[in-house]
């Protein structure tokens, strides 16, 4: 036991600093999600243009991102970035601003996990 305790061991997960950085980025992502939730339109109103495309891209990208983290790869957010760059994406306003903040938070997660 004494000999094993002195041997170098390869850590299999992200470093403490990477985990802390990713945790802070995920907390910011949660704040953006709460901002979006606070601005949901009433049921009787028409859907916000681009919201469904953004939701689909986020759903797909975060699923792929979780898989990337489990496989010790850096997640990519190209699908979300493409929706924001597309003319049919969310228009200016709360949705557009919050979506940009969400993407910034996702990029921070990736940066924190980058080796």
PDB file of N, CA and C in Angstrom:
ATOM      1  N   UNK A   1       0.821  -1.190   0.000  1.00  0.00           N
ATOM      2  CA  UNK A   1       0.000   0.000   0.000  1.00  0.00           C
ATOM      3  C   UNK A   1       0.864   1.252   0.000  1.00  0.00           C
ATOM      4  N   UNK A   2       1.925   1.242   0.810  1.00  0.00           N
ATOM      5  CA  UNK A   2       2.798   2.409   0.874  1.00  0.00           C
ATOM      6  C   UNK A   2       3.451   2.659  -0.478  1.00  0.00           C
ATOM      7  N   UNK A   3       3.895   1.600  -1.114  1.00  0.00           N
ATOM      8  CA  UNK A   3       4.557   1.732  -2.413  1.00  0.00           C
ATOM      9  C   UNK A   3       3.562   2.236  -3.451  1.00  0.00           C
ATOM     10  N   UNK A   4       2.348   1.693  -3.458  1.00  0.00           N
ATOM     11  CA  UNK A   4       1.333   2.117  -4.420  1.00  0.00           C
ATOM     12  C   UNK A   4       0.949   3.574  -4.204  1.00  0.00           C
ATOM     13  N   UNK A   5       0.892   4.015  -2.975  1.00  0.00           N
ATOM     14  CA  UNK A   5       0.534   5.403  -2.689  1.00  0.00           C
ATOM     15  C   UNK A   5       1.564   6.378  -3.245  1.00  0.00           C
ATOM     16  N   UNK A   6       2.823   5.960  -3.358  1.00  0.00           N
ATOM     17  CA  UNK A   6       3.869   6.830  -3.871  1.00  0.00           C
ATOM     18  C   UNK A   6       4.015   6.794  -5.380  1.00  0.00           C
ATOM     19  N   UNK A   7       3.325   5.859  -6.041  1.00  0.00           N
ATOM     20  CA  UNK A   7       3.418   5.729  -7.498  1.00  0.00           C
ATOM     21  C   UNK A   7       2.575   6.806  -8.188  1.00  0.00           C
ATOM     22  N   UNK A   8       3.077   7.307  -9.306  1.00  0.00           N
ATOM     23  CA  UNK A   8       2.249   8.265 -10.051  1.00  0.00           C
ATOM     24  C   UNK A   8       1.033   7.542 -10.630  1.00  0.00           C
ATOM     25  N   UNK A   9      -0.091   8.182 -10.570  1.00  0.00           N
ATOM     26  CA  UNK A   9      -1.327   7.604 -11.106  1.00  0.00           C
ATOM     27  C   UNK A   9      -1.890   8.540 -12.160  1.00  0.00           C
ATOM     28  N   UNK A  10      -2.405   7.951 -13.215  1.00  0.00           N
ATOM     29  CA  UNK A  10      -2.996   8.742 -14.282  1.00  0.00           C
ATOM     30  C   UNK A  10      -4.452   9.035 -13.928  1.00  0.00           C
ATOM     31  N   UNK A  11      -4.760  10.299 -13.839  1.00  0.00           N
ATOM     32  CA  UNK A  11      -6.127  10.717 -13.535  1.00  0.00           C
ATOM     33  C   UNK A  11      -6.968  10.544 -14.794  1.00  0.00           C
ATOM     34  N   UNK A  12      -8.106   9.945 -14.703  1.00  0.00           N
ATOM     35  CA  UNK A  12      -8.926   9.617 -15.870  1.00  0.00           C
ATOM     36  C   UNK A  12      -9.986  10.662 -16.207  1.00  0.00           C
ATOM     37  N   UNK A  13     -10.202  11.622 -15.367  1.00  0.00           N
ATOM     38  CA  UNK A  13     -11.230  12.620 -15.627  1.00  0.00           C
ATOM     39  C   UNK A  13     -10.638  14.002 -15.840  1.00  0.00           C
ATOM     40  N   UNK A  14     -11.500  15.006 -15.954  1.00  0.00           N
ATOM     41  CA  UNK A  14     -10.975  16.365 -16.112  1.00  0.00           C
ATOM     42  C   UNK A  14     -10.298  16.823 -14.826  1.00  0.00           C
ATOM     43  N   UNK A  15      -9.386  17.757 -14.967  1.00  0.00           N
ATOM     44  CA  UNK A  15      -8.703  18.307 -13.793  1.00  0.00           C
ATOM     45  C   UNK A  15      -9.718  19.062 -12.925  1.00  0.00           C
ATOM     46  N   UNK A  16      -9.314  19.329 -11.696  1.00  0.00           N
ATOM     47  CA  UNK A  16     -10.191  20.106 -10.810  1.00  0.00           C
ATOM     48  C   UNK A  16     -10.455  21.490 -11.391  1.00  0.00           C
ATOM     49  N   UNK A  17      -9.430  22.103 -11.979  1.00  0.00           N
ATOM     50  CA  UNK A  17      -9.601  23.430 -12.573  1.00  0.00           C
ATOM     51  C   UNK A  17     -10.577  23.372 -13.749  1.00  0.00           C
ATOM     52  N   UNK A  18     -10.460  22.326 -14.589  1.00  0.00           N
ATOM     53  CA  UNK A  18     -11.374  22.178 -15.723  1.00  0.00           C
ATOM     54  C   UNK A  18     -12.800  21.957 -15.237  1.00  0.00           C
ATOM     55  N   UNK A  19     -12.963  21.128 -14.228  1.00  0.00           N
ATOM     56  CA  UNK A  19     -14.296  20.868 -13.689  1.00  0.00           C
ATOM     57  C   UNK A  19     -14.893  22.135 -13.082  1.00  0.00           C
ATOM     58  N   UNK A  20     -14.078  22.917 -12.381  1.00  0.00           N
ATOM     59  CA  UNK A  20     -14.560  24.177 -11.807  1.00  0.00           C
ATOM     60  C   UNK A  20     -14.960  25.160 -12.907  1.00  0.00           C
ATOM     61  N   UNK A  21     -14.134  25.257 -13.944  1.00  0.00           N
ATOM     62  CA  UNK A  21     -14.440  26.158 -15.060  1.00  0.00           C
ATOM     63  C   UNK A  21     -15.706  25.744 -15.792  1.00  0.00           C
ATOM     64  N   UNK A  22     -15.841  24.454 -16.033  1.00  0.00           N
ATOM     65  CA  UNK A  22     -17.042  23.960 -16.694  1.00  0.00           C
ATOM     66  C   UNK A  22     -18.267  24.181 -15.807  1.00  0.00           C
ATOM     67  N   UNK A  23     -18.118  23.989 -14.508  1.00  0.00           N
ATOM     68  CA  UNK A  23     -19.231  24.217 -13.581  1.00  0.00           C
ATOM     69  C   UNK A  23     -19.686  25.666 -13.580  1.00  0.00           C
ATOM     70  N   UNK A  24     -18.734  26.591 -13.611  1.00  0.00           N
ATOM     71  CA  UNK A  24     -19.083  28.010 -13.655  1.00  0.00           C
ATOM     72  C   UNK A  24     -19.796  28.355 -14.966  1.00  0.00           C
ATOM     73  N   UNK A  25     -19.329  27.776 -16.067  1.00  0.00           N
ATOM     74  CA  UNK A  25     -19.971  28.018 -17.362  1.00  0.00           C
ATOM     75  C   UNK A  25     -21.381  27.437 -17.384  1.00  0.00           C
ATOM     76  N   UNK A  26     -21.572  26.276 -16.776  1.00  0.00           N
ATOM     77  CA  UNK A  26     -22.908  25.680 -16.719  1.00  0.00           C
ATOM     78  C   UNK A  26     -23.844  26.496 -15.832  1.00  0.00           C
ATOM     79  N   UNK A  27     -23.313  27.102 -14.788  1.00  0.00           N
ATOM     80  CA  UNK A  27     -24.138  27.982 -13.946  1.00  0.00           C
ATOM     81  C   UNK A  27     -24.600  29.193 -14.761  1.00  0.00           C
ATOM     82  N   UNK A  28     -23.716  29.747 -15.577  1.00  0.00           N
ATOM     83  CA  UNK A  28     -24.088  30.874 -16.436  1.00  0.00           C
ATOM     84  C   UNK A  28     -25.140  30.426 -17.452  1.00  0.00           C
ATOM     85  N   UNK A  29     -24.994  29.224 -17.974  1.00  0.00           N
ATOM     86  CA  UNK A  29     -25.970  28.681 -18.906  1.00  0.00           C
ATOM     87  C   UNK A  29     -27.342  28.572 -18.229  1.00  0.00           C
ATOM     88  N   UNK A  30     -27.355  28.144 -16.989  1.00  0.00           N
ATOM     89  CA  UNK A  30     -28.606  28.058 -16.242  1.00  0.00           C
ATOM     90  C   UNK A  30     -29.265  29.417 -16.063  1.00  0.00           C
ATOM     91  N   UNK A  31     -28.453  30.443 -15.824  1.00  0.00           N
ATOM     92  CA  UNK A  31     -29.012  31.797 -15.680  1.00  0.00           C
ATOM     93  C   UNK A  31     -29.637  32.260 -17.003  1.00  0.00           C
ATOM     94  N   UNK A  32     -28.996  31.935 -18.125  1.00  0.00           N
ATOM     95  CA  UNK A  32     -29.554  32.294 -19.440  1.00  0.00           C
ATOM     96  C   UNK A  32     -30.869  31.564 -19.671  1.00  0.00           C
ATOM     97  N   UNK A  33     -30.935  30.300 -19.285  1.00  0.00           N
ATOM     98  CA  UNK A  33     -32.168  29.530 -19.452  1.00  0.00           C
ATOM     99  C   UNK A  33     -33.294  30.128 -18.619  1.00  0.00           C
ATOM    100  N   UNK A  34     -32.971  30.591 -17.408  1.00  0.00           N
ATOM    101  CA  UNK A  34     -33.997  31.224 -16.571  1.00  0.00           C
ATOM    102  C   UNK A  34     -34.477  32.534 -17.203  1.00  0.00           C
ATOM    103  N   UNK A  35     -33.574  33.277 -17.832  1.00  0.00           N
ATOM    104  CA  UNK A  35     -33.949  34.506 -18.531  1.00  0.00           C
ATOM    105  C   UNK A  35     -34.923  34.180 -19.660  1.00  0.00           C
ATOM    106  N   UNK A  36     -34.614  33.146 -20.416  1.00  0.00           N
ATOM    107  CA  UNK A  36     -35.508  32.749 -21.503  1.00  0.00           C
ATOM    108  C   UNK A  36     -36.868  32.316 -20.967  1.00  0.00           C
ATOM    109  N   UNK A  37     -36.863  31.542 -19.896  1.00  0.00           N
ATOM    110  CA  UNK A  37     -38.111  31.058 -19.323  1.00  0.00           C
ATOM    111  C   UNK A  37     -38.982  32.222 -18.839  1.00  0.00           C
ATOM    112  N   UNK A  38     -38.363  33.249 -18.316  1.00  0.00           N
ATOM    113  CA  UNK A  38     -39.108  34.407 -17.830  1.00  0.00           C
ATOM    114  C   UNK A  38     -39.777  35.182 -18.962  1.00  0.00           C
ATOM    115  N   UNK A  39     -39.321  34.958 -20.194  1.00  0.00           N
ATOM    116  CA  UNK A  39     -39.861  35.695 -21.337  1.00  0.00           C
ATOM    117  C   UNK A  39     -40.659  34.803 -22.290  1.00  0.00           C
ATOM    118  N   UNK A  40     -41.135  33.671 -21.803  1.00  0.00           N
ATOM    119  CA  UNK A  40     -41.965  32.825 -22.656  1.00  0.00           C
ATOM    120  C   UNK A  40     -43.242  33.574 -23.019  1.00  0.00           C
ATOM    121  N   UNK A  41     -43.638  33.503 -24.294  1.00  0.00           N
ATOM    122  CA  UNK A  41     -44.895  34.178 -24.668  1.00  0.00           C
ATOM    123  C   UNK A  41     -46.095  33.427 -24.078  1.00  0.00           C
ATOM    124  N   UNK A  42     -47.194  34.141 -23.898  1.00  0.00           N
ATOM    125  CA  UNK A  42     -48.429  33.505 -23.437  1.00  0.00           C
ATOM    126  C   UNK A  42     -48.877  32.472 -24.462  1.00  0.00           C
ATOM    127  N   UNK A  43     -49.643  31.510 -24.004  1.00  0.00           N
ATOM    128  CA  UNK A  43     -50.105  30.431 -24.889  1.00  0.00           C
ATOM    129  C   UNK A  43     -50.860  30.944 -26.106  1.00  0.00           C
ATOM    130  N   UNK A  44     -51.573  32.024 -25.961  1.00  0.00           N
ATOM    131  CA  UNK A  44     -52.372  32.548 -27.063  1.00  0.00           C
ATOM    132  C   UNK A  44     -51.572  33.307 -28.108  1.00  0.00           C
ATOM    133  N   UNK A  45     -50.338  33.641 -27.812  1.00  0.00           N
ATOM    134  CA  UNK A  45     -49.514  34.413 -28.749  1.00  0.00           C
ATOM    135  C   UNK A  45     -48.849  33.495 -29.773  1.00  0.00           C
ATOM    136  N   UNK A  46     -48.520  34.097 -30.891  1.00  0.00           N
ATOM    137  CA  UNK A  46     -47.809  33.350 -31.934  1.00  0.00           C
ATOM    138  C   UNK A  46     -46.404  33.014 -31.450  1.00  0.00           C
ATOM    139  N   UNK A  47     -45.854  31.871 -31.893  1.00  0.00           N
ATOM    140  CA  UNK A  47     -44.486  31.515 -31.502  1.00  0.00           C
ATOM    141  C   UNK A  47     -43.481  32.558 -32.002  1.00  0.00           C
ATOM    142  N   UNK A  48     -42.421  32.724 -31.260  1.00  0.00           N
ATOM    143  CA  UNK A  48     -41.363  33.652 -31.647  1.00  0.00           C
ATOM    144  C   UNK A  48     -40.607  33.036 -32.831  1.00  0.00           C
ATOM    145  N   UNK A  49     -40.471  33.779 -33.930  1.00  0.00           N
ATOM    146  CA  UNK A  49     -39.762  33.223 -35.092  1.00  0.00           C
ATOM    147  C   UNK A  49     -38.342  32.777 -34.725  1.00  0.00           C
ATOM    148  N   UNK A  50     -38.003  31.577 -35.127  1.00  0.00           N
ATOM    149  CA  UNK A  50     -36.665  31.047 -34.889  1.00  0.00           C
ATOM    150  C   UNK A  50     -36.519  30.294 -33.579  1.00  0.00           C
ATOM    151  N   UNK A  51     -37.512  30.399 -32.689  1.00  0.00           N
ATOM    152  CA  UNK A  51     -37.397  29.745 -31.380  1.00  0.00           C
ATOM    153  C   UNK A  51     -37.362  28.228 -31.508  1.00  0.00           C
ATOM    154  N   UNK A  52     -38.189  27.673 -32.365  1.00  0.00           N
ATOM    155  CA  UNK A  52     -38.225  26.210 -32.524  1.00  0.00           C
ATOM    156  C   UNK A  52     -36.902  25.701 -33.102  1.00  0.00           C
ATOM    157  N   UNK A  53     -36.340  26.427 -34.070  1.00  0.00           N
ATOM    158  CA  UNK A  53     -35.053  26.026 -34.647  1.00  0.00           C
ATOM    159  C   UNK A  53     -33.946  26.064 -33.597  1.00  0.00           C
ATOM    160  N   UNK A  54     -33.969  27.122 -32.771  1.00  0.00           N
ATOM    161  CA  UNK A  54     -32.973  27.243 -31.717  1.00  0.00           C
ATOM    162  C   UNK A  54     -33.125  26.115 -30.698  1.00  0.00           C
ATOM    163  N   UNK A  55     -34.364  25.836 -30.292  1.00  0.00           N
ATOM    164  CA  UNK A  55     -34.605  24.763 -29.320  1.00  0.00           C
ATOM    165  C   UNK A  55     -34.123  23.419 -29.865  1.00  0.00           C
ATOM    166  N   UNK A  56     -34.404  23.135 -31.124  1.00  0.00           N
ATOM    167  CA  UNK A  56     -33.954  21.880 -31.737  1.00  0.00           C
ATOM    168  C   UNK A  56     -32.442  21.781 -31.781  1.00  0.00           C
ATOM    169  N   UNK A  57     -31.802  22.877 -32.147  1.00  0.00           N
ATOM    170  CA  UNK A  57     -30.337  22.879 -32.216  1.00  0.00           C
ATOM    171  C   UNK A  57     -29.727  22.693 -30.832  1.00  0.00           C
ATOM    172  N   UNK A  58     -30.295  23.364 -29.830  1.00  0.00           N
ATOM    173  CA  UNK A  58     -29.786  23.211 -28.459  1.00  0.00           C
ATOM    174  C   UNK A  58     -29.983  21.787 -27.954  1.00  0.00           C
ATOM    175  N   UNK A  59     -31.143  21.209 -28.236  1.00  0.00           N
ATOM    176  CA  UNK A  59     -31.426  19.841 -27.792  1.00  0.00           C
ATOM    177  C   UNK A  59     -30.417  18.865 -28.413  1.00  0.00           C
ATOM    178  N   UNK A  60     -30.203  18.992 -29.692  1.00  0.00           N
ATOM    179  CA  UNK A  60     -29.280  18.101 -30.397  1.00  0.00           C
ATOM    180  C   UNK A  60     -27.828  18.323 -29.956  1.00  0.00           C
ATOM    181  N   UNK A  61     -27.431  19.589 -29.881  1.00  0.00           N
ATOM    182  CA  UNK A  61     -26.036  19.915 -29.557  1.00  0.00           C
ATOM    183  C   UNK A  61     -25.679  19.553 -28.122  1.00  0.00           C
ATOM    184  N   UNK A  62     -26.612  19.762 -27.189  1.00  0.00           N
ATOM    185  CA  UNK A  62     -26.288  19.425 -25.800  1.00  0.00           C
ATOM    186  C   UNK A  62     -26.248  17.913 -25.598  1.00  0.00           C
ATOM    187  N   UNK A  63     -27.076  17.177 -26.329  1.00  0.00           N
ATOM    188  CA  UNK A  63     -26.993  15.713 -26.276  1.00  0.00           C
ATOM    189  C   UNK A  63     -25.656  15.224 -26.799  1.00  0.00           C
ATOM    190  N   UNK A  64     -25.241  15.769 -27.944  1.00  0.00           N
ATOM    191  CA  UNK A  64     -23.936  15.401 -28.511  1.00  0.00           C
ATOM    192  C   UNK A  64     -22.803  15.892 -27.607  1.00  0.00           C
ATOM    193  N   UNK A  65     -22.991  17.053 -26.979  1.00  0.00           N
ATOM    194  CA  UNK A  65     -21.976  17.585 -26.071  1.00  0.00           C
ATOM    195  C   UNK A  65     -21.786  16.697 -24.854  1.00  0.00           C
ATOM    196  N   UNK A  66     -22.878  16.197 -24.297  1.00  0.00           N
ATOM    197  CA  UNK A  66     -22.782  15.290 -23.147  1.00  0.00           C
ATOM    198  C   UNK A  66     -22.036  14.012 -23.528  1.00  0.00           C
ATOM    199  N   UNK A  67     -22.328  13.516 -24.718  1.00  0.00           N
ATOM    200  CA  UNK A  67     -21.622  12.321 -25.186  1.00  0.00           C
ATOM    201  C   UNK A  67     -20.136  12.608 -25.367  1.00  0.00           C
ATOM    202  N   UNK A  68     -19.810  13.772 -25.911  1.00  0.00           N
ATOM    203  CA  UNK A  68     -18.407  14.145 -26.094  1.00  0.00           C
ATOM    204  C   UNK A  68     -17.680  14.198 -24.752  1.00  0.00           C
ATOM    205  N   UNK A  69     -18.316  14.770 -23.737  1.00  0.00           N
ATOM    206  CA  UNK A  69     -17.685  14.853 -22.417  1.00  0.00           C
ATOM    207  C   UNK A  69     -17.450  13.451 -21.860  1.00  0.00           C
ATOM    208  N   UNK A  70     -18.450  12.571 -22.000  1.00  0.00           N
ATOM    209  CA  UNK A  70     -18.279  11.195 -21.512  1.00  0.00           C
ATOM    210  C   UNK A  70     -17.131  10.485 -22.226  1.00  0.00           C
ATOM    211  N   UNK A  71     -16.910  10.825 -23.496  1.00  0.00           N
ATOM    212  CA  UNK A  71     -15.840  10.207 -24.278  1.00  0.00           C
ATOM    213  C   UNK A  71     -14.536  10.997 -24.203  1.00  0.00           C
ATOM    214  N   UNK A  72     -14.474  11.960 -23.296  1.00  0.00           N
ATOM    215  CA  UNK A  72     -13.286  12.794 -23.066  1.00  0.00           C
ATOM    216  C   UNK A  72     -12.862  13.570 -24.320  1.00  0.00           C
ATOM    217  N   UNK A  73     -13.870  14.051 -25.050  1.00  0.00           N
ATOM    218  CA  UNK A  73     -13.646  14.931 -26.185  1.00  0.00           C
ATOM    219  C   UNK A  73     -14.193  16.308 -25.824  1.00  0.00           C
ATOM    220  N   UNK A  74     -13.729  17.321 -26.507  1.00  0.00           N
ATOM    221  CA  UNK A  74     -14.218  18.685 -26.281  1.00  0.00           C
ATOM    222  C   UNK A  74     -15.510  18.857 -27.084  1.00  0.00           C
ATOM    223  N   UNK A  75     -16.606  19.236 -26.423  1.00  0.00           N
ATOM    224  CA  UNK A  75     -17.870  19.402 -27.149  1.00  0.00           C
ATOM    225  C   UNK A  75     -17.800  20.563 -28.138  1.00  0.00           C
ATOM    226  N   UNK A  76     -18.556  20.415 -29.221  1.00  0.00           N
ATOM    227  CA  UNK A  76     -18.641  21.436 -30.263  1.00  0.00           C
ATOM    228  C   UNK A  76     -20.075  21.922 -30.341  1.00  0.00           C
ATOM    229  N   UNK A  77     -20.261  23.162 -30.691  1.00  0.00           N
ATOM    230  CA  UNK A  77     -21.590  23.771 -30.683  1.00  0.00           C
ATOM    231  C   UNK A  77     -21.929  24.366 -32.043  1.00  0.00           C
ATOM    232  N   UNK A  78     -21.437  23.751 -33.099  1.00  0.00           N
ATOM    233  CA  UNK A  78     -21.603  24.292 -34.452  1.00  0.00           C
ATOM    234  C   UNK A  78     -23.065  24.418 -34.868  1.00  0.00           C
ATOM    235  N   UNK A  79     -23.904  23.470 -34.440  1.00  0.00           N
ATOM    236  CA  UNK A  79     -25.312  23.506 -34.824  1.00  0.00           C
ATOM    237  C   UNK A  79     -26.005  24.736 -34.238  1.00  0.00           C
ATOM    238  N   UNK A  80     -25.710  25.068 -33.001  1.00  0.00           N
ATOM    239  CA  UNK A  80     -26.294  26.258 -32.369  1.00  0.00           C
ATOM    240  C   UNK A  80     -25.757  27.510 -33.043  1.00  0.00           C
ATOM    241  N   UNK A  81     -24.462  27.513 -33.317  1.00  0.00           N
ATOM    242  CA  UNK A  81     -23.830  28.658 -33.984  1.00  0.00           C
ATOM    243  C   UNK A  81     -24.472  28.890 -35.362  1.00  0.00           C
ATOM    244  N   UNK A  82     -24.771  27.804 -36.074  1.00  0.00           N
ATOM    245  CA  UNK A  82     -25.372  27.912 -37.411  1.00  0.00           C
ATOM    246  C   UNK A  82     -26.777  28.507 -37.339  1.00  0.00           C
ATOM    247  N   UNK A  83     -27.558  28.125 -36.343  1.00  0.00           N
ATOM    248  CA  UNK A  83     -28.912  28.682 -36.201  1.00  0.00           C
ATOM    249  C   UNK A  83     -28.834  30.183 -35.932  1.00  0.00           C
ATOM    250  N   UNK A  84     -27.897  30.590 -35.098  1.00  0.00           N
ATOM    251  CA  UNK A  84     -27.773  32.024 -34.807  1.00  0.00           C
ATOM    252  C   UNK A  84     -27.279  32.814 -36.011  1.00  0.00           C
ATOM    253  N   UNK A  85     -26.499  32.175 -36.884  1.00  0.00           N
ATOM    254  CA  UNK A  85     -25.984  32.856 -38.066  1.00  0.00           C
ATOM    255  C   UNK A  85     -27.011  32.880 -39.201  1.00  0.00           C
ATOM    256  N   UNK A  86     -27.984  31.976 -39.154  1.00  0.00           N
ATOM    257  CA  UNK A  86     -28.983  31.845 -40.213  1.00  0.00           C
ATOM    258  C   UNK A  86     -29.970  33.008 -40.155  1.00  0.00           C
ATOM    259  N   UNK A  87     -30.356  33.502 -41.314  1.00  0.00           N
ATOM    260  CA  UNK A  87     -31.339  34.601 -41.387  1.00  0.00           C
ATOM    261  C   UNK A  87     -32.674  34.190 -40.768  1.00  0.00           C
ATOM    262  N   UNK A  88     -32.976  32.896 -40.813  1.00  0.00           N
ATOM    263  CA  UNK A  88     -34.247  32.421 -40.265  1.00  0.00           C
ATOM    264  C   UNK A  88     -34.152  32.165 -38.765  1.00  0.00           C
ATOM    265  N   UNK A  89     -32.981  32.383 -38.178  1.00  0.00           N
ATOM    266  CA  UNK A  89     -32.805  32.191 -36.738  1.00  0.00           C
ATOM    267  C   UNK A  89     -33.549  33.245 -35.950  1.00  0.00           C
ATOM    268  N   UNK A  90     -33.390  33.220 -34.647  1.00  0.00           N
ATOM    269  CA  UNK A  90     -34.116  34.183 -33.807  1.00  0.00           C
ATOM    270  C   UNK A  90     -33.804  35.623 -34.203  1.00  0.00           C
ATOM    271  N   UNK A  91     -34.855  36.446 -34.214  1.00  0.00           N
ATOM    272  CA  UNK A  91     -34.678  37.864 -34.519  1.00  0.00           C
ATOM    273  C   UNK A  91     -34.059  38.572 -33.321  1.00  0.00           C
ATOM    274  N   UNK A  92     -33.762  39.847 -33.506  1.00  0.00           N
ATOM    275  CA  UNK A  92     -33.217  40.641 -32.398  1.00  0.00           C
ATOM    276  C   UNK A  92     -34.209  40.657 -31.249  1.00  0.00           C
ATOM    277  N   UNK A  93     -33.725  40.824 -30.066  1.00  0.00           N
ATOM    278  CA  UNK A  93     -34.590  40.889 -28.894  1.00  0.00           C
ATOM    279  C   UNK A  93     -34.074  39.969 -27.815  1.00  0.00           C
ATOM    280  N   UNK A  94     -34.943  39.652 -26.872  1.00  0.00           N
ATOM    281  CA  UNK A  94     -34.542  38.853 -25.717  1.00  0.00           C
ATOM    282  C   UNK A  94     -34.059  37.477 -26.153  1.00  0.00           C
ATOM    283  N   UNK A  95     -34.796  36.824 -27.064  1.00  0.00           N
ATOM    284  CA  UNK A  95     -34.406  35.483 -27.488  1.00  0.00           C
ATOM    285  C   UNK A  95     -33.027  35.494 -28.143  1.00  0.00           C
ATOM    286  N   UNK A  96     -32.797  36.432 -29.012  1.00  0.00           N
ATOM    287  CA  UNK A  96     -31.508  36.518 -29.708  1.00  0.00           C
ATOM    288  C   UNK A  96     -30.367  36.769 -28.715  1.00  0.00           C
ATOM    289  N   UNK A  97     -30.567  37.717 -27.806  1.00  0.00           N
ATOM    290  CA  UNK A  97     -29.534  38.033 -26.819  1.00  0.00           C
ATOM    291  C   UNK A  97     -29.264  36.874 -25.883  1.00  0.00           C
ATOM    292  N   UNK A  98     -30.315  36.231 -25.397  1.00  0.00           N
ATOM    293  CA  UNK A  98     -30.136  35.097 -24.493  1.00  0.00           C
ATOM    294  C   UNK A  98     -29.501  33.917 -25.224  1.00  0.00           C
ATOM    295  N   UNK A  99     -29.877  33.722 -26.486  1.00  0.00           N
ATOM    296  CA  UNK A  99     -29.287  32.634 -27.270  1.00  0.00           C
ATOM    297  C   UNK A  99     -27.787  32.863 -27.458  1.00  0.00           C
ATOM    298  N   UNK A 100     -27.400  34.103 -27.703  1.00  0.00           N
ATOM    299  CA  UNK A 100     -25.973  34.418 -27.840  1.00  0.00           C
ATOM    300  C   UNK A 100     -25.239  34.163 -26.521  1.00  0.00           C
ATOM    301  N   UNK A 101     -25.883  34.503 -25.405  1.00  0.00           N
ATOM    302  CA  UNK A 101     -25.278  34.238 -24.095  1.00  0.00           C
ATOM    303  C   UNK A 101     -25.187  32.737 -23.831  1.00  0.00           C
ATOM    304  N   UNK A 102     -26.203  31.982 -24.240  1.00  0.00           N
ATOM    305  CA  UNK A 102     -26.162  30.526 -24.102  1.00  0.00           C
ATOM    306  C   UNK A 102     -24.974  29.964 -24.875  1.00  0.00           C
ATOM    307  N   UNK A 103     -24.799  30.427 -26.104  1.00  0.00           N
ATOM    308  CA  UNK A 103     -23.683  29.948 -26.914  1.00  0.00           C
ATOM    309  C   UNK A 103     -22.350  30.318 -26.280  1.00  0.00           C
ATOM    310  N   UNK A 104     -22.248  31.521 -25.732  1.00  0.00           N
ATOM    311  CA  UNK A 104     -21.016  31.910 -25.029  1.00  0.00           C
ATOM    312  C   UNK A 104     -20.741  30.965 -23.864  1.00  0.00           C
ATOM    313  N   UNK A 105     -21.780  30.619 -23.114  1.00  0.00           N
ATOM    314  CA  UNK A 105     -21.612  29.707 -21.980  1.00  0.00           C
ATOM    315  C   UNK A 105     -21.191  28.319 -22.453  1.00  0.00           C
ATOM    316  N   UNK A 106     -21.784  27.849 -23.535  1.00  0.00           N
ATOM    317  CA  UNK A 106     -21.400  26.541 -24.087  1.00  0.00           C
ATOM    318  C   UNK A 106     -19.942  26.568 -24.554  1.00  0.00           C
ATOM    319  N   UNK A 107     -19.543  27.666 -25.183  1.00  0.00           N
ATOM    320  CA  UNK A 107     -18.141  27.802 -25.604  1.00  0.00           C
ATOM    321  C   UNK A 107     -17.207  27.800 -24.397  1.00  0.00           C
ATOM    322  N   UNK A 108     -17.644  28.409 -23.298  1.00  0.00           N
ATOM    323  CA  UNK A 108     -16.828  28.410 -22.076  1.00  0.00           C
ATOM    324  C   UNK A 108     -16.691  26.997 -21.502  1.00  0.00           C
ATOM    325  N   UNK A 109     -17.757  26.196 -21.607  1.00  0.00           N
ATOM    326  CA  UNK A 109     -17.670  24.795 -21.183  1.00  0.00           C
ATOM    327  C   UNK A 109     -16.596  24.094 -21.998  1.00  0.00           C
ATOM    328  N   UNK A 110     -16.644  24.268 -23.315  1.00  0.00           N
ATOM    329  CA  UNK A 110     -15.656  23.630 -24.189  1.00  0.00           C
ATOM    330  C   UNK A 110     -14.246  24.100 -23.876  1.00  0.00           C
ATOM    331  N   UNK A 111     -14.102  25.391 -23.652  1.00  0.00           N
ATOM    332  CA  UNK A 111     -12.770  25.935 -23.354  1.00  0.00           C
ATOM    333  C   UNK A 111     -12.249  25.382 -22.039  1.00  0.00           C
ATOM    334  N   UNK A 112     -13.109  25.249 -21.050  1.00  0.00           N
ATOM    335  CA  UNK A 112     -12.690  24.711 -19.749  1.00  0.00           C
ATOM    336  C   UNK A 112     -12.240  23.256 -19.874  1.00  0.00           C
ATOM    337  N   UNK A 113     -12.852  22.508 -20.799  1.00  0.00           N
ATOM    338  CA  UNK A 113     -12.532  21.087 -20.944  1.00  0.00           C
ATOM    339  C   UNK A 113     -11.416  20.819 -21.954  1.00  0.00           C
ATOM    340  N   UNK A 114     -10.967  21.870 -22.627  1.00  0.00           N
ATOM    341  CA  UNK A 114      -9.898  21.698 -23.622  1.00  0.00           C
ATOM    342  C   UNK A 114      -8.599  21.339 -22.922  1.00  0.00           C
ATOM    343  N   UNK A 115      -7.927  20.278 -23.408  1.00  0.00           N
ATOM    344  CA  UNK A 115      -6.662  19.871 -22.753  1.00  0.00           C
ATOM    345  C   UNK A 115      -5.547  20.882 -22.921  1.00  0.00           C
TER     346      UNK A 115
END
